[in-house]
Tab-separated table of C-alpha atoms in Angstrom:
chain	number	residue	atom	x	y	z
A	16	UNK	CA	13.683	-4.450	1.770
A	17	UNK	CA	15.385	-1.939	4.193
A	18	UNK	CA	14.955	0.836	1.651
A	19	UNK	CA	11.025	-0.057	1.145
A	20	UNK	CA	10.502	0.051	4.797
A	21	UNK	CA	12.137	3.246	4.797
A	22	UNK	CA	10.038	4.693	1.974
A	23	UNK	CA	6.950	3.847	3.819
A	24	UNK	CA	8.059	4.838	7.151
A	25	UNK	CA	8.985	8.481	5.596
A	26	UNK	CA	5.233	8.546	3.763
A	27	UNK	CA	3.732	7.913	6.735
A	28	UNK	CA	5.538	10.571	8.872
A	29	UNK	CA	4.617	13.129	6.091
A	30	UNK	CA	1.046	12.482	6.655
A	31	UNK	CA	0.052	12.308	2.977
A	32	UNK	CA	-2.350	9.609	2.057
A	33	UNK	CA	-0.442	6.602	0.302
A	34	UNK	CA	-0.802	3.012	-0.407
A	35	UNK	CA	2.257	0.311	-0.970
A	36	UNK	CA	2.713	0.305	-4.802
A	37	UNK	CA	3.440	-2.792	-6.890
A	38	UNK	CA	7.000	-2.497	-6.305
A	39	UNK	CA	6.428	-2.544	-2.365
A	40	UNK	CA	7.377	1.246	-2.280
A	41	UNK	CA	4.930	3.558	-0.659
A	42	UNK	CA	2.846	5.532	-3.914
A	43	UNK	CA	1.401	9.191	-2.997
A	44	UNK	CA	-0.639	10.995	-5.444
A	45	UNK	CA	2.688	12.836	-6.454
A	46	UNK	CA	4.375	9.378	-7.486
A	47	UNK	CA	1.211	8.559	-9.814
A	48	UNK	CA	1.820	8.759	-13.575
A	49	UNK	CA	1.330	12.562	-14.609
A	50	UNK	CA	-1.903	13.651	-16.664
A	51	UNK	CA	-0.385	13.589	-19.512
A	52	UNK	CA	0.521	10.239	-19.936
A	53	UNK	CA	0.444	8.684	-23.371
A	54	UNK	CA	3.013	5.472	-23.049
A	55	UNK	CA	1.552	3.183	-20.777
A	56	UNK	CA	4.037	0.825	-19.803
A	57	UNK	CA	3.554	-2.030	-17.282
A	58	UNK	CA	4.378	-0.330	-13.948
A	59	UNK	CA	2.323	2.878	-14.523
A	60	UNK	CA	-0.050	0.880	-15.113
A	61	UNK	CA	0.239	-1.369	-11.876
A	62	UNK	CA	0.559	2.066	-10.290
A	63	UNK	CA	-2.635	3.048	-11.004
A	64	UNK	CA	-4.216	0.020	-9.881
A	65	UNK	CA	-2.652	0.298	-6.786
A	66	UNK	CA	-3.996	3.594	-6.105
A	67	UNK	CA	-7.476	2.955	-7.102
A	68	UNK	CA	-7.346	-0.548	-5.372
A	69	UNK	CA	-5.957	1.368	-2.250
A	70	UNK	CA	-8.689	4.502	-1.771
A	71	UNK	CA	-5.548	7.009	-3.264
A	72	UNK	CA	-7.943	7.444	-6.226
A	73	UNK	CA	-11.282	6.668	-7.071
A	74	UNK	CA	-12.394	4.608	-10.231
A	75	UNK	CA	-14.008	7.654	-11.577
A	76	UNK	CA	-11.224	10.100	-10.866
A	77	UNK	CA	-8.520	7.608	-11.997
A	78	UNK	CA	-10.463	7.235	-15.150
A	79	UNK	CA	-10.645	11.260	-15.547
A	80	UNK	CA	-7.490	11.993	-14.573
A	81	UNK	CA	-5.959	9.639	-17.622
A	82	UNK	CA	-8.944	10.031	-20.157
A	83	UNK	CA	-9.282	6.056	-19.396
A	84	UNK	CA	-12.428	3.825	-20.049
A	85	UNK	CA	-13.918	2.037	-17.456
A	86	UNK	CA	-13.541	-0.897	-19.478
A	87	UNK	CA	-9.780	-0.026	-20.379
A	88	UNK	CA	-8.799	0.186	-16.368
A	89	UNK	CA	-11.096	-3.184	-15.717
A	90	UNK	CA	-9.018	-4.721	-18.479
A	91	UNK	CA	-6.365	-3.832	-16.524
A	92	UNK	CA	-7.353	-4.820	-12.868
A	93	UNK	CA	-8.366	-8.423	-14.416
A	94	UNK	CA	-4.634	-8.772	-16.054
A	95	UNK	CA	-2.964	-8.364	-13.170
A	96	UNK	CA	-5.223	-10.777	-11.064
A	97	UNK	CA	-5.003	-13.456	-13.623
A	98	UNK	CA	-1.084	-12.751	-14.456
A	99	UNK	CA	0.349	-10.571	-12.435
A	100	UNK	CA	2.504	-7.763	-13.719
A	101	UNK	CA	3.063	-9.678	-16.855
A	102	UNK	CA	-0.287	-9.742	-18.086
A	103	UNK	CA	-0.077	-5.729	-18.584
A	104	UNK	CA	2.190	-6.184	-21.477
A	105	UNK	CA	0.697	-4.810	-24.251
A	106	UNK	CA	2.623	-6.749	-26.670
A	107	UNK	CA	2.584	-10.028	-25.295
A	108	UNK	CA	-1.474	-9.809	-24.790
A	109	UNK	CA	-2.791	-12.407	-26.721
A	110	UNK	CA	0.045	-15.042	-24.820
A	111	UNK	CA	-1.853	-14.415	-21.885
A	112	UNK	CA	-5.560	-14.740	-23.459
C-alpha cells in the first residue's frame, strides 16, 4: 500500500487533476486508455469508470473520446456495481446475467 500512497502523494504534488483508480493508484488523464483503443479489457475499462465517476472526464467526453455509446459505458458502470471488476469480462457475461 506504501507504493499507492506514494503514487497519490506524487499526483497530488504535480497539481494535475486525478482520481484513485480501481487499482487504488492515482489515474490522470495521461494514465487513461489512449484514443485509439480497440481491446477493451477489464481494467481499461474500470479506468474509465473511475475517471468519469471521479469528475477526470465527463460522460459525454468519455463517450467521445472512445467512440462509446451511452448505453455501452452504462453497461459498464452497472457491471461493476453489481460484480465488481469481474462483471466487465466480456467473456464470462452471461455468468453474471
Amino acid at each position: 500500500m506504501a507504493g499507492t500512497q506514494g503514487n497519490v502523494a506524487a499526483a497530488a504534488q504535480s497539481k494535475q487533476p486525478y482520481v484513485i483508480g480501481p487499482d487504488g493508484t492515482a489515474l490522470t488523464i495521461a494514465d487513461l486508455p489512449p484514443r485509439t483503443t480497440k481491446r477493451w479489457v477489464i481494467r481499461r475499462k474500470a479506468e474509465v469508470v473511475a475517471a468519469v465517476r471521479g469528475g477526470l472526464l465527463s460522460l459525454e467526453s468519455a463517450c467521445d473520446r472512445y467512440s462509446l455509446t451511452e448505453e455501452e459505458y452504462m453497461s459498464w458502470e452497472k457491471a461493476i456495481d453489481r460484480h465488481g471488476m469481474q462483471g466487465l469480462r466480456a467473456t464470462r457475461i452471461q455468468q453474471y446475467r
